[in-house]
PDB file of C-alpha atoms and ligand atoms in Angstrom:
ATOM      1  CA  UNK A 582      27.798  64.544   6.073  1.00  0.00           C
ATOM      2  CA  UNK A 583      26.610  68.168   5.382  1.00  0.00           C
ATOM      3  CA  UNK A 584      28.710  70.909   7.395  1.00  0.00           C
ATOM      4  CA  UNK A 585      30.401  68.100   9.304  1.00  0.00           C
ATOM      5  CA  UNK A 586      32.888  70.602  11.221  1.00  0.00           C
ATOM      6  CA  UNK A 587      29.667  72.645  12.219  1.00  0.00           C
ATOM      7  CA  UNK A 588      28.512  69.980  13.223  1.00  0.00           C
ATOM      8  CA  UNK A 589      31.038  68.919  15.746  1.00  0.00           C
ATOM      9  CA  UNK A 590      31.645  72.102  16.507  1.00  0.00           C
ATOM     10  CA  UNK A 591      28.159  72.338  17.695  1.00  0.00           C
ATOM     11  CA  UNK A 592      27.622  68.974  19.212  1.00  0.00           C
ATOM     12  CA  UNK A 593      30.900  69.869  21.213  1.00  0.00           C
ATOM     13  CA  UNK A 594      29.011  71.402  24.476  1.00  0.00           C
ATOM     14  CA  UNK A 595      31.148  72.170  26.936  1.00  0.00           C
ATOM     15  CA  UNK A 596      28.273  71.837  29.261  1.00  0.00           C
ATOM     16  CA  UNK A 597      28.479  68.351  28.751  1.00  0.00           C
ATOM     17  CA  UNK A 598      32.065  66.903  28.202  1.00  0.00           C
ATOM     18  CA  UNK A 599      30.948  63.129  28.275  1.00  0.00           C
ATOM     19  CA  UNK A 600      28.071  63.108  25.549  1.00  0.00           C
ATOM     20  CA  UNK A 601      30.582  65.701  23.423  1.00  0.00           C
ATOM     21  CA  UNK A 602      32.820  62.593  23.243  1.00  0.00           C
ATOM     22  CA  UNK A 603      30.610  60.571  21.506  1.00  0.00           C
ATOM     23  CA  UNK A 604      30.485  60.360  17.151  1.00  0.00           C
ATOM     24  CA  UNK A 605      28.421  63.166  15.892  1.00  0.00           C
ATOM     25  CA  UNK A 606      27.340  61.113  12.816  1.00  0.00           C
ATOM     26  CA  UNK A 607      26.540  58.277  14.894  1.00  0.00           C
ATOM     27  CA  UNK A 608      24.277  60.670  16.977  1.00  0.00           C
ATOM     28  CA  UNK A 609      22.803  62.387  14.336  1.00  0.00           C
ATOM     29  CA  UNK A 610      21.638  58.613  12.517  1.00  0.00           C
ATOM     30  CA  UNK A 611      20.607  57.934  15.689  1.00  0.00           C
ATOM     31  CA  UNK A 612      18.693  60.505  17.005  1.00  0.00           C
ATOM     32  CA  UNK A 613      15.299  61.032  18.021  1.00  0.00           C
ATOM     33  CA  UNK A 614      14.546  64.668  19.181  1.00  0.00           C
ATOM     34  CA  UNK A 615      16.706  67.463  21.216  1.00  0.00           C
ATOM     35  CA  UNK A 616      20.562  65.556  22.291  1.00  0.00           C
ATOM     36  CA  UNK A 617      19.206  62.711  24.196  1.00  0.00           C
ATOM     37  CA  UNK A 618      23.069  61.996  25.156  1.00  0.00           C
ATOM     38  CA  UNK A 619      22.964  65.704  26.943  1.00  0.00           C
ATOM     39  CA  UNK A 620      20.160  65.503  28.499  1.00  0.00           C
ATOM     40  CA  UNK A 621      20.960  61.942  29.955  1.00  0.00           C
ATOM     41  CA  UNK A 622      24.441  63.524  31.309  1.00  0.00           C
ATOM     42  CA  UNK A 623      22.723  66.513  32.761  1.00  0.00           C
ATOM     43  CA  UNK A 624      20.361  63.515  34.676  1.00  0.00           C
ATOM     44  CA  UNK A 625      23.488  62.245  36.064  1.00  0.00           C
ATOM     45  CA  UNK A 626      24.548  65.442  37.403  1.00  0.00           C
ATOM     46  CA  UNK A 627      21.654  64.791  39.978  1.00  0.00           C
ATOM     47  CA  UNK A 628      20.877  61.166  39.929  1.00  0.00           C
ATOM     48  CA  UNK A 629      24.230  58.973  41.059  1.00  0.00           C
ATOM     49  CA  UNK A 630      24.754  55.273  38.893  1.00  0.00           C
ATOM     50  CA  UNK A 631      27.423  53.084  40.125  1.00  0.00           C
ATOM     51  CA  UNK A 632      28.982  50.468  38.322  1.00  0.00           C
ATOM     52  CA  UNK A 633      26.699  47.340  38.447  1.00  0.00           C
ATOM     53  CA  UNK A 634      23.312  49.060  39.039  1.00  0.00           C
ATOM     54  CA  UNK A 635      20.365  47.523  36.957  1.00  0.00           C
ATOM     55  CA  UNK A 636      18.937  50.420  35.296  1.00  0.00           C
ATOM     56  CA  UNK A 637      15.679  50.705  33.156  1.00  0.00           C
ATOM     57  CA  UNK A 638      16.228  53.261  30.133  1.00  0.00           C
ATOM     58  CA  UNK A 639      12.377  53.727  29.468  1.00  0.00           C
ATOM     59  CA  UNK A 640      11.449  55.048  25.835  1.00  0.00           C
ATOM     60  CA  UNK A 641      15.382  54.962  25.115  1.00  0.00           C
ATOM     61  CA  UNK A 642      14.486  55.023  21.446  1.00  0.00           C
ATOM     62  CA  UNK A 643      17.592  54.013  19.563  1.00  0.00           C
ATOM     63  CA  UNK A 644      19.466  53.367  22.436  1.00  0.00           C
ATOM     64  CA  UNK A 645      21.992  55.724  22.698  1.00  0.00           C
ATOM     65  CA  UNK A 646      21.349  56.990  25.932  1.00  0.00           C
ATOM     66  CA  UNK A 647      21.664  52.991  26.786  1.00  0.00           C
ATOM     67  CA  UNK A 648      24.756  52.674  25.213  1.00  0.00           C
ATOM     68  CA  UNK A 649      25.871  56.004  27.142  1.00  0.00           C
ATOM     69  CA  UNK A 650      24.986  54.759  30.323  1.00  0.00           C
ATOM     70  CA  UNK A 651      26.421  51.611  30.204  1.00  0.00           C
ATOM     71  CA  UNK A 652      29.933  52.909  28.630  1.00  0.00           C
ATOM     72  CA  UNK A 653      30.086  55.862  31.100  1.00  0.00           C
ATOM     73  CA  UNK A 654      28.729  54.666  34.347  1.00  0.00           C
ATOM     74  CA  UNK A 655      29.159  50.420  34.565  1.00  0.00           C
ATOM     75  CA  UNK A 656      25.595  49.697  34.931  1.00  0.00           C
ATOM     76  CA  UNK A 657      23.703  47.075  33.415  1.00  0.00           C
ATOM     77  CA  UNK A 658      20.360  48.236  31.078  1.00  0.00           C
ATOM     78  CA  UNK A 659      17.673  47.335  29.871  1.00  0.00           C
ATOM     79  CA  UNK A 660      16.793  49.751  26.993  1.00  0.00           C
ATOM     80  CA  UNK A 661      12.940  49.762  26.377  1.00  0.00           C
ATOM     81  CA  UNK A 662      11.450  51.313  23.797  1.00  0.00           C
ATOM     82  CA  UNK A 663       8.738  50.709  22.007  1.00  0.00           C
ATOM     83  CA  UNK A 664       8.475  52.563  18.283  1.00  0.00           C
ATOM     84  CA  UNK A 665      11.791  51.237  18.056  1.00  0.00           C
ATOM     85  CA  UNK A 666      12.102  47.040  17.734  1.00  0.00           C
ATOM     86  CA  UNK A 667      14.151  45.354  20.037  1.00  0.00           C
ATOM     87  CA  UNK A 668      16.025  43.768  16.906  1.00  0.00           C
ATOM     88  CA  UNK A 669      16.671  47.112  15.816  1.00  0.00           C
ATOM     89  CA  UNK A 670      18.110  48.465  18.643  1.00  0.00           C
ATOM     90  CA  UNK A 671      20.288  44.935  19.628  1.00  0.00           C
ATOM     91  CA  UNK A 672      22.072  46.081  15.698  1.00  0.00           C
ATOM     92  CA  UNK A 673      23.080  49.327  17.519  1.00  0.00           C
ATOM     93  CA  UNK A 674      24.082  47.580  20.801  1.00  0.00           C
ATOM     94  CA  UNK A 675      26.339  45.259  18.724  1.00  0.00           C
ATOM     95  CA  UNK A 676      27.807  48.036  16.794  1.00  0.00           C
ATOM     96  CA  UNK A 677      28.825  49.713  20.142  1.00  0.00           C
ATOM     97  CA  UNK A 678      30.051  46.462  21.643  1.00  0.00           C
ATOM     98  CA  UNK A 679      27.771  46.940  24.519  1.00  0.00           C
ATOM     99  CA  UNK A 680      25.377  44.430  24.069  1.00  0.00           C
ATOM    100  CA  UNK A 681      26.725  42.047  26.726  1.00  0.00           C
ATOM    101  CA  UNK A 682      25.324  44.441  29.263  1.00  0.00           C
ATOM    102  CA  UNK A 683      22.468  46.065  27.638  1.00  0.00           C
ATOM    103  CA  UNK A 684      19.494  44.244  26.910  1.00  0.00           C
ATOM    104  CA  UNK A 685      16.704  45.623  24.314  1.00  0.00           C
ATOM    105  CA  UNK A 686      13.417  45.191  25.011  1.00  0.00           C
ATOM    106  CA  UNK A 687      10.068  45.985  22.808  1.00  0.00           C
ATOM    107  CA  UNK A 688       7.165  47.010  25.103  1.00  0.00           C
ATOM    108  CA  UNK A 689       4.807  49.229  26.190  1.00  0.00           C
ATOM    109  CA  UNK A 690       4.786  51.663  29.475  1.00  0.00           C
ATOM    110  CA  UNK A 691       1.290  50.044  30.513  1.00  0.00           C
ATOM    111  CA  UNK A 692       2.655  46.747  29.782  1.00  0.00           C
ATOM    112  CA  UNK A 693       6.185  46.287  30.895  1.00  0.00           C
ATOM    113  CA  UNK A 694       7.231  42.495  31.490  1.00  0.00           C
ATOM    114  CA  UNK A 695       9.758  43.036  34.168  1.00  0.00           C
ATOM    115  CA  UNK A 696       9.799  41.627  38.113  1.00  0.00           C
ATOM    116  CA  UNK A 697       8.252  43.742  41.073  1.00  0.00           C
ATOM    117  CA  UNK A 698      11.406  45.570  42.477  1.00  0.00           C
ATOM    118  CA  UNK A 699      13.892  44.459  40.193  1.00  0.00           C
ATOM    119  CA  UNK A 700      15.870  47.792  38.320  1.00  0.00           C
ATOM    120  CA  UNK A 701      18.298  50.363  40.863  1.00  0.00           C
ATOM    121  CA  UNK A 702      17.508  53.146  38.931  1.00  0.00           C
ATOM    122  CA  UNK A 703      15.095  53.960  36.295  1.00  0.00           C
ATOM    123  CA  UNK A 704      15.683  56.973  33.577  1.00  0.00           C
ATOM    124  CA  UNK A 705      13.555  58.486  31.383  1.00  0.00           C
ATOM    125  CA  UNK A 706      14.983  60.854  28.575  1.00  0.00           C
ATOM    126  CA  UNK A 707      12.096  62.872  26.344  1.00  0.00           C
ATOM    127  CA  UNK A 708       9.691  60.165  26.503  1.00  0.00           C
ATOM    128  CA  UNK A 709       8.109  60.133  29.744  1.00  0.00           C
ATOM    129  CA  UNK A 710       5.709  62.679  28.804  1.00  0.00           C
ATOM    130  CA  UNK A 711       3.952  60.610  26.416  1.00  0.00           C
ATOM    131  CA  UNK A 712       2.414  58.358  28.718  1.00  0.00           C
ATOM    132  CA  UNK A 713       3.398  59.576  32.693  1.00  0.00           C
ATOM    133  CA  UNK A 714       0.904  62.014  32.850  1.00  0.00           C
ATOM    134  CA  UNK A 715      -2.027  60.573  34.005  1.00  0.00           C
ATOM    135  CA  UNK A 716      -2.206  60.347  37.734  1.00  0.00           C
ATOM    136  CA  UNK A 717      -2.128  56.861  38.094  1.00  0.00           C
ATOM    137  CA  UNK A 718       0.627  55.944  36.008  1.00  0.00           C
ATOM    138  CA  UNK A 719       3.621  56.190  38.691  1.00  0.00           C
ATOM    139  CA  UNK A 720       1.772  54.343  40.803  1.00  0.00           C
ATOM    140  CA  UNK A 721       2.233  51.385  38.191  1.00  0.00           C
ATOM    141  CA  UNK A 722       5.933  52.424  36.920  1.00  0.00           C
ATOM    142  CA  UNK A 723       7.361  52.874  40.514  1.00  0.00           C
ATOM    143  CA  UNK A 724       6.828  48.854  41.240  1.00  0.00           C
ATOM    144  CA  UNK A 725       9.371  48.199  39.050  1.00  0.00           C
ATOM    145  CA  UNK A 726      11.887  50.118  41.346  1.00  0.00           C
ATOM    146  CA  UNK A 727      13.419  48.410  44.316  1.00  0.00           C
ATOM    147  CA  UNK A 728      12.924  50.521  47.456  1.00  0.00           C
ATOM    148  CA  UNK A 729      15.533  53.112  48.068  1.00  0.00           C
ATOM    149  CA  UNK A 730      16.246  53.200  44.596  1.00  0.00           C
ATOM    150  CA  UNK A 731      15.203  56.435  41.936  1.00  0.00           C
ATOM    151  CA  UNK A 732      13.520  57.185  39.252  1.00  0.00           C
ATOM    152  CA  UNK A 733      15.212  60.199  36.920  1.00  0.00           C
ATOM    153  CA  UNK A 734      13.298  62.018  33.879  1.00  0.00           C
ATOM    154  CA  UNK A 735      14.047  64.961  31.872  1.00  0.00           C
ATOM    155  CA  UNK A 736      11.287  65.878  29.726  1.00  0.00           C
ATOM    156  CA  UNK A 737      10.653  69.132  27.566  1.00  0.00           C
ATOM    157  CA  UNK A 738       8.301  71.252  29.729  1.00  0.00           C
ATOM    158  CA  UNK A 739       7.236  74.816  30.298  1.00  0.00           C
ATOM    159  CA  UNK A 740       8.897  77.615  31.931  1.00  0.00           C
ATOM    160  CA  UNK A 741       5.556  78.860  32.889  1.00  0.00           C
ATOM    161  CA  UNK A 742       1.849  77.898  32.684  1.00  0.00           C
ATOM    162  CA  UNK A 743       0.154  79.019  29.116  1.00  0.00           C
ATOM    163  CA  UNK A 744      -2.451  80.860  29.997  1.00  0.00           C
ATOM    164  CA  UNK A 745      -5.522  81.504  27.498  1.00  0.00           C
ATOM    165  CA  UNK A 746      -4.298  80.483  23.864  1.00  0.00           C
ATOM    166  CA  UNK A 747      -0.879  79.214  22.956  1.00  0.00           C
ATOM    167  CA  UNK A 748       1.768  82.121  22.380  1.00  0.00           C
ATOM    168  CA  UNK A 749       1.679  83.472  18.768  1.00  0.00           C
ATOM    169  CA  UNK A 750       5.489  82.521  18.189  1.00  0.00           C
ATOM    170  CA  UNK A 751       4.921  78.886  19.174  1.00  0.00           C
ATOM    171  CA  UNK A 752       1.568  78.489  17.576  1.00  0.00           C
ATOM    172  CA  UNK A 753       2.444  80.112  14.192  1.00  0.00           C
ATOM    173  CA  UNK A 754       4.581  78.540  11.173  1.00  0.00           C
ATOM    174  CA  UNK A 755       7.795  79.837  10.506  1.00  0.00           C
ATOM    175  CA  UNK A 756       8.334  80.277   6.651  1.00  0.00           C
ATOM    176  CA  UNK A 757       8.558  76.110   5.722  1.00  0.00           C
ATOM    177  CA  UNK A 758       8.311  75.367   8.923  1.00  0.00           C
ATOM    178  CA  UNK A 759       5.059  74.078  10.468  1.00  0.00           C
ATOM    179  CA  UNK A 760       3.754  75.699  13.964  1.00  0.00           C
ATOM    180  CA  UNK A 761       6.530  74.387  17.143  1.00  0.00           C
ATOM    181  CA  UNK A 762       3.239  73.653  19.170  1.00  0.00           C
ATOM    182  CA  UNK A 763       1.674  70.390  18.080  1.00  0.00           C
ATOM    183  CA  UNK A 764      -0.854  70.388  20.823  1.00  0.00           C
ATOM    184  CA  UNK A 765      -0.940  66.331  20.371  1.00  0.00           C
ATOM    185  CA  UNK A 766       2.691  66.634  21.783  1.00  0.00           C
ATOM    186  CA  UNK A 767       3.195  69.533  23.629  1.00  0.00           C
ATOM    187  CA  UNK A 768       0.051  68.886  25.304  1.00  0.00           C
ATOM    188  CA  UNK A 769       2.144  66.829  27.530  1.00  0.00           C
ATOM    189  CA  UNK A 770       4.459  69.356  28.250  1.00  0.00           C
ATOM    190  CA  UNK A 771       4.406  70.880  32.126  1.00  0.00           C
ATOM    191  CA  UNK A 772       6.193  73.107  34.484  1.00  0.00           C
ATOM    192  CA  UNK A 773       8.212  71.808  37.066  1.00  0.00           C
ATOM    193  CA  UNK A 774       6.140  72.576  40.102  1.00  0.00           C
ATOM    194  CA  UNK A 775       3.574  70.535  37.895  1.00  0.00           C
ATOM    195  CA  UNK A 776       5.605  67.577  37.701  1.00  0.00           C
ATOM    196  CA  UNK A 777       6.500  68.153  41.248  1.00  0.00           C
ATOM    197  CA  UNK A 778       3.282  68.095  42.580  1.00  0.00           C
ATOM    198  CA  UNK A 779       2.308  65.177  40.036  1.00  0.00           C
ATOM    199  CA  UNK A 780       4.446  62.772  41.753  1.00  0.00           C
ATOM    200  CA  UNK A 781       5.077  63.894  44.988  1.00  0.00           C
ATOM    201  CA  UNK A 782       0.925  63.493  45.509  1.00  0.00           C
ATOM    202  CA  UNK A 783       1.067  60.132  44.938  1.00  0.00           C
ATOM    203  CA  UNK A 784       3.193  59.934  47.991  1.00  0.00           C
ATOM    204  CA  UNK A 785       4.602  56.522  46.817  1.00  0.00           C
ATOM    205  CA  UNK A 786       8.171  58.845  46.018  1.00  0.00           C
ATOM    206  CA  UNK A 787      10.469  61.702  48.001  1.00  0.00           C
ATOM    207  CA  UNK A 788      11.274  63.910  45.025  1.00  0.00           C
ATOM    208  CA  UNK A 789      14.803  64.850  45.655  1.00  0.00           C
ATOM    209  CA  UNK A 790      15.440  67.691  42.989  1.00  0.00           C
ATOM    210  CA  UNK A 791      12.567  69.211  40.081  1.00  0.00           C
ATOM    211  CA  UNK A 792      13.778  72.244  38.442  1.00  0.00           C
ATOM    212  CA  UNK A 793      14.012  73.153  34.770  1.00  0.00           C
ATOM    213  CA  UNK A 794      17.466  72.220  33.204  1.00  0.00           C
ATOM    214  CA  UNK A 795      19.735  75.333  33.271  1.00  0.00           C
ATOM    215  CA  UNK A 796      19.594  77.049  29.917  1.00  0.00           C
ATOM    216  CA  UNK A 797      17.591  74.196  28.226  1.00  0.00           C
ATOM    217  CA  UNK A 798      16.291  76.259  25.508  1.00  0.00           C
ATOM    218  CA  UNK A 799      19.867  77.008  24.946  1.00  0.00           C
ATOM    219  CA  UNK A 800      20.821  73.669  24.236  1.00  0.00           C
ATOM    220  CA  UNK A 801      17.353  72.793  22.344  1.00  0.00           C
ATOM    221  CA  UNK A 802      18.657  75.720  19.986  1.00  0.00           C
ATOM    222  CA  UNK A 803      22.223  74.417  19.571  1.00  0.00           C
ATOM    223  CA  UNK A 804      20.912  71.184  18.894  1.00  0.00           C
ATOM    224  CA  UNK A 805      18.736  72.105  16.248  1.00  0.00           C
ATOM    225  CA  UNK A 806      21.313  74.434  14.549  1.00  0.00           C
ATOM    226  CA  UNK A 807      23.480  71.323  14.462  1.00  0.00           C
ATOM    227  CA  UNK A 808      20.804  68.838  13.426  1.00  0.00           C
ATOM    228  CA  UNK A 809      19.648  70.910  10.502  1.00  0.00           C
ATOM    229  CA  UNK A 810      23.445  71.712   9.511  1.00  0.00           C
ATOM    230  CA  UNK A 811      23.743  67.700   9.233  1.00  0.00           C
ATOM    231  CA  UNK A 812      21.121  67.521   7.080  1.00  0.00           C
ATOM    232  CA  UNK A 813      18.317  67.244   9.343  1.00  0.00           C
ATOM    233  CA  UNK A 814      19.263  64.235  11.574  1.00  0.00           C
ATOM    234  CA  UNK A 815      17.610  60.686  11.039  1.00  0.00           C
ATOM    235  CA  UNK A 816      14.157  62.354  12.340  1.00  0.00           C
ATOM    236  CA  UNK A 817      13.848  64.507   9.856  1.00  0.00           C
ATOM    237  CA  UNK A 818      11.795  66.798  11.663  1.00  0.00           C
ATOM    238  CA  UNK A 819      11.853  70.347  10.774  1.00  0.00           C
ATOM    239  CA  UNK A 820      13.817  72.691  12.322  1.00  0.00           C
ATOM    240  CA  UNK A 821      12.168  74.261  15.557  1.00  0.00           C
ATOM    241  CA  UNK A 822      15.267  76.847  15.779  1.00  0.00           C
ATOM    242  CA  UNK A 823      12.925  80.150  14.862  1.00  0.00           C
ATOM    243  CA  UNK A 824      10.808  79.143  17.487  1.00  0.00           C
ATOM    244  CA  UNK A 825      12.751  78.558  20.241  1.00  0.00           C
ATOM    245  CA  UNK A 826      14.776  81.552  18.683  1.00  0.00           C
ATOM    246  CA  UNK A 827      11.617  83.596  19.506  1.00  0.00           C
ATOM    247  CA  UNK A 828      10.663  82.051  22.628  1.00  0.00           C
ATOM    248  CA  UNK A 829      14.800  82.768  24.682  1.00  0.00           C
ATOM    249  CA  UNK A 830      13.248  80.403  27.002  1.00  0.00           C
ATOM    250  CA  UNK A 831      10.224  82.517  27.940  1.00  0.00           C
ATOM    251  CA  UNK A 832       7.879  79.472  27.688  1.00  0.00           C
ATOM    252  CA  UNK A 833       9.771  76.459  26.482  1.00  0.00           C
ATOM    253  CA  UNK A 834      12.174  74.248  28.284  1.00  0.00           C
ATOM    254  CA  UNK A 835      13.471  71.077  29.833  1.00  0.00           C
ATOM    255  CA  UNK A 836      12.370  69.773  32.878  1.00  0.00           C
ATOM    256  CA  UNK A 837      14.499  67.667  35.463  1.00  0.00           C
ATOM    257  CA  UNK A 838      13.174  65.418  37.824  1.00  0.00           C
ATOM    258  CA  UNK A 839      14.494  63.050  40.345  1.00  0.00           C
ATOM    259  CA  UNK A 840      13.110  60.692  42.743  1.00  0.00           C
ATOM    260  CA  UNK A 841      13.373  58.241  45.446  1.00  0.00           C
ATOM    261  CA  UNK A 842      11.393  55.734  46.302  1.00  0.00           C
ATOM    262  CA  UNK A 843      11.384  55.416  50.274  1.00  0.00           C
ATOM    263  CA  UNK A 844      13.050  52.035  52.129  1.00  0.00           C
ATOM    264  CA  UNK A 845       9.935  50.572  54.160  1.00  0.00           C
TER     265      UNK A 845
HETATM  266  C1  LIG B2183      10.921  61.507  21.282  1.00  0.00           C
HETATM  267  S1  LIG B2183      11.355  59.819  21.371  1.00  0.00           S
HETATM  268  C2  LIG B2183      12.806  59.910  22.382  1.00  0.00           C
HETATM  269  C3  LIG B2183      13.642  58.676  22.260  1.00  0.00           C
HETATM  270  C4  LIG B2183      14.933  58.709  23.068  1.00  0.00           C
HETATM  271  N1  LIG B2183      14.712  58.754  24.487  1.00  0.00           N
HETATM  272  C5  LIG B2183      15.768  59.887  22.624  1.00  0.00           C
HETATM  273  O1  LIG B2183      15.706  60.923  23.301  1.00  0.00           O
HETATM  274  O2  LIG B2183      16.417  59.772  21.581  1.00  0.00           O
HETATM  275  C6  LIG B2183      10.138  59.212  22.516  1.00  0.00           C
HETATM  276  C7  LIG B2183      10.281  57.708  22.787  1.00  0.00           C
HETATM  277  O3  LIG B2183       9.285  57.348  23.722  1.00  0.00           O
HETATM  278  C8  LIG B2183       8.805  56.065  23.390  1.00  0.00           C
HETATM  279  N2  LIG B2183       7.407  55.914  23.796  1.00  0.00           N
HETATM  280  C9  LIG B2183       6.388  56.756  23.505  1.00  0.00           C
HETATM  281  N3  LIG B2183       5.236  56.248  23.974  1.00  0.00           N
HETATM  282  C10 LIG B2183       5.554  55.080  24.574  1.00  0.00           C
HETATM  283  C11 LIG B2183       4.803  54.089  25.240  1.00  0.00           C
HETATM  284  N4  LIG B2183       3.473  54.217  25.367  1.00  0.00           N
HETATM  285  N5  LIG B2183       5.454  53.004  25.724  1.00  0.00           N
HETATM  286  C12 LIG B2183       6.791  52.872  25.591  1.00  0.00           C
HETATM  287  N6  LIG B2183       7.556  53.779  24.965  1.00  0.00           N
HETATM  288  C13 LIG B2183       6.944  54.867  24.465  1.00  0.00           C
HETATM  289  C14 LIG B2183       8.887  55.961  21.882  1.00  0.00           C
HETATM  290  O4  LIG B2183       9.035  54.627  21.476  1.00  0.00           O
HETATM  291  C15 LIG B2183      10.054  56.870  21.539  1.00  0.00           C
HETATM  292  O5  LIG B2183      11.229  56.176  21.217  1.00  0.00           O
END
């Protein structure tokens, strides 16, 4: 690999001691957008697993954050994803000896194939966005939940509502690079109190804790730096560093969200 000591010199956050454990080649082959292994572990700072828990990973595309779940906390998960095939993602299981307790499944949010009540805990790691926004859609996603258990995401959000047209520093390109704001995708993207109120109004979940992450642009930056000193990661994508350079978190962000659905 390119730069491989910048790499893991990067990719070593001390914010997040269990993900900086984990193979920073294997992470960068596997990865999908901004560390999905640190923002799972910041989800577990406010969502508790326990060994045994059924846990839905929902849009886990390649699985690591399945694999990091299962290895770190002792639950059981089914990783569902659904650009990525489920025989794609049992090769990665395999590899990381994990596939005795985490199941891959291929399927789509509106069309999951799993039992009223059935999963502990349900976690959602940059994907959620992409189809929880519509006001109906927890309504759906939330039967899959037993009662008293919780649904976590952390999605990348907005510090603070855009108002008028999108900020010149996320809207313009940046020498190569093409514009960070691809309004097909970061059309999705909310503040917290939005996401807040989004759920909350359904009144079918107690939202326990909805903030941004603590300096999320931060790690989106540190991320990127290391991705493009890899060699651009397995996505490819290209770098969004001068824009969230630009942006020191003025607009851009993660956001955090965890739930409970109530016992009856
Ligand atoms: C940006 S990727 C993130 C993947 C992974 N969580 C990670 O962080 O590495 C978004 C994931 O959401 C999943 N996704 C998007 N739309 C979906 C849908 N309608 N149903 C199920 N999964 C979906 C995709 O398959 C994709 O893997």
């Amino acid at each position: 690999m390119k730069n491989l000591a910048k790499v893991k010199r990067l990719l070593a956050n001390p914010v997040f001691p269990r993900a900086s454990k984990y193979d920073p080649a294997w992470i960068l082959a596997n990865e999908m957008g901004p560390n999905a292994l640190w923002l799972a572990e910041s989800l577990t700072e406010v969502m508790p697993l326990r060994p045994g828990m059924r846990v839905l990973d929902m849009g886990c595309g390649r699985a690591m954050t399945s694999v990091f779940f299962a290895r770190e906390f002792g639950v059981t998960v089914w990783a569902n994803d659904l650009w990525i095939t489920a025989t794609q993602n049992l090769a990665t299981l395999r590899e990381a000896r994990v596939d005795d307790r985490v199941f891959p499944i291929r399927a789509e949010a509106h069309a999951l194939p799993y039992a009223d009540g059935f999963f502990d805990a349900i976690v959602s790691l940059d994907s959620y966005h992409y189809y929880g926004t519509s006001d109906t859609y927890l309504a759906y996603f939330s039967k899959f939940l037993r009662q008293g258990g919780r649904i976590g995401i952390v999605v990348p959000g907005l510090v603070r509502d855009i108002k008028g047209n999108v900020p010149g520093h996320l809207a313009r390109p940046f020498g190569k690079s093409p514009p960070f704001w691809d309004p097909k995708e970061c059309g999705s993207f909310h503040t917290a109190p939005w996401w807040k109120r989004h759920w909350a109004a359904t009144g079918l979940v107690e939202v326990e804790s909805c903030a941004l992450m603590k300096d999320g642009w931060k790690h989106w930056l540190r991320w990127d730096e290391a991705r493009m000193a890899g060699g651009g990661g397995h996505s490819g994508f290209p770098t969004d560093a001068p824009a969230i350079r630009a942006d020191r978190g003025r607009y851009v962000g993660f956001v955090r969200m965890v739930a409970r659905k109530p016992l009856a």
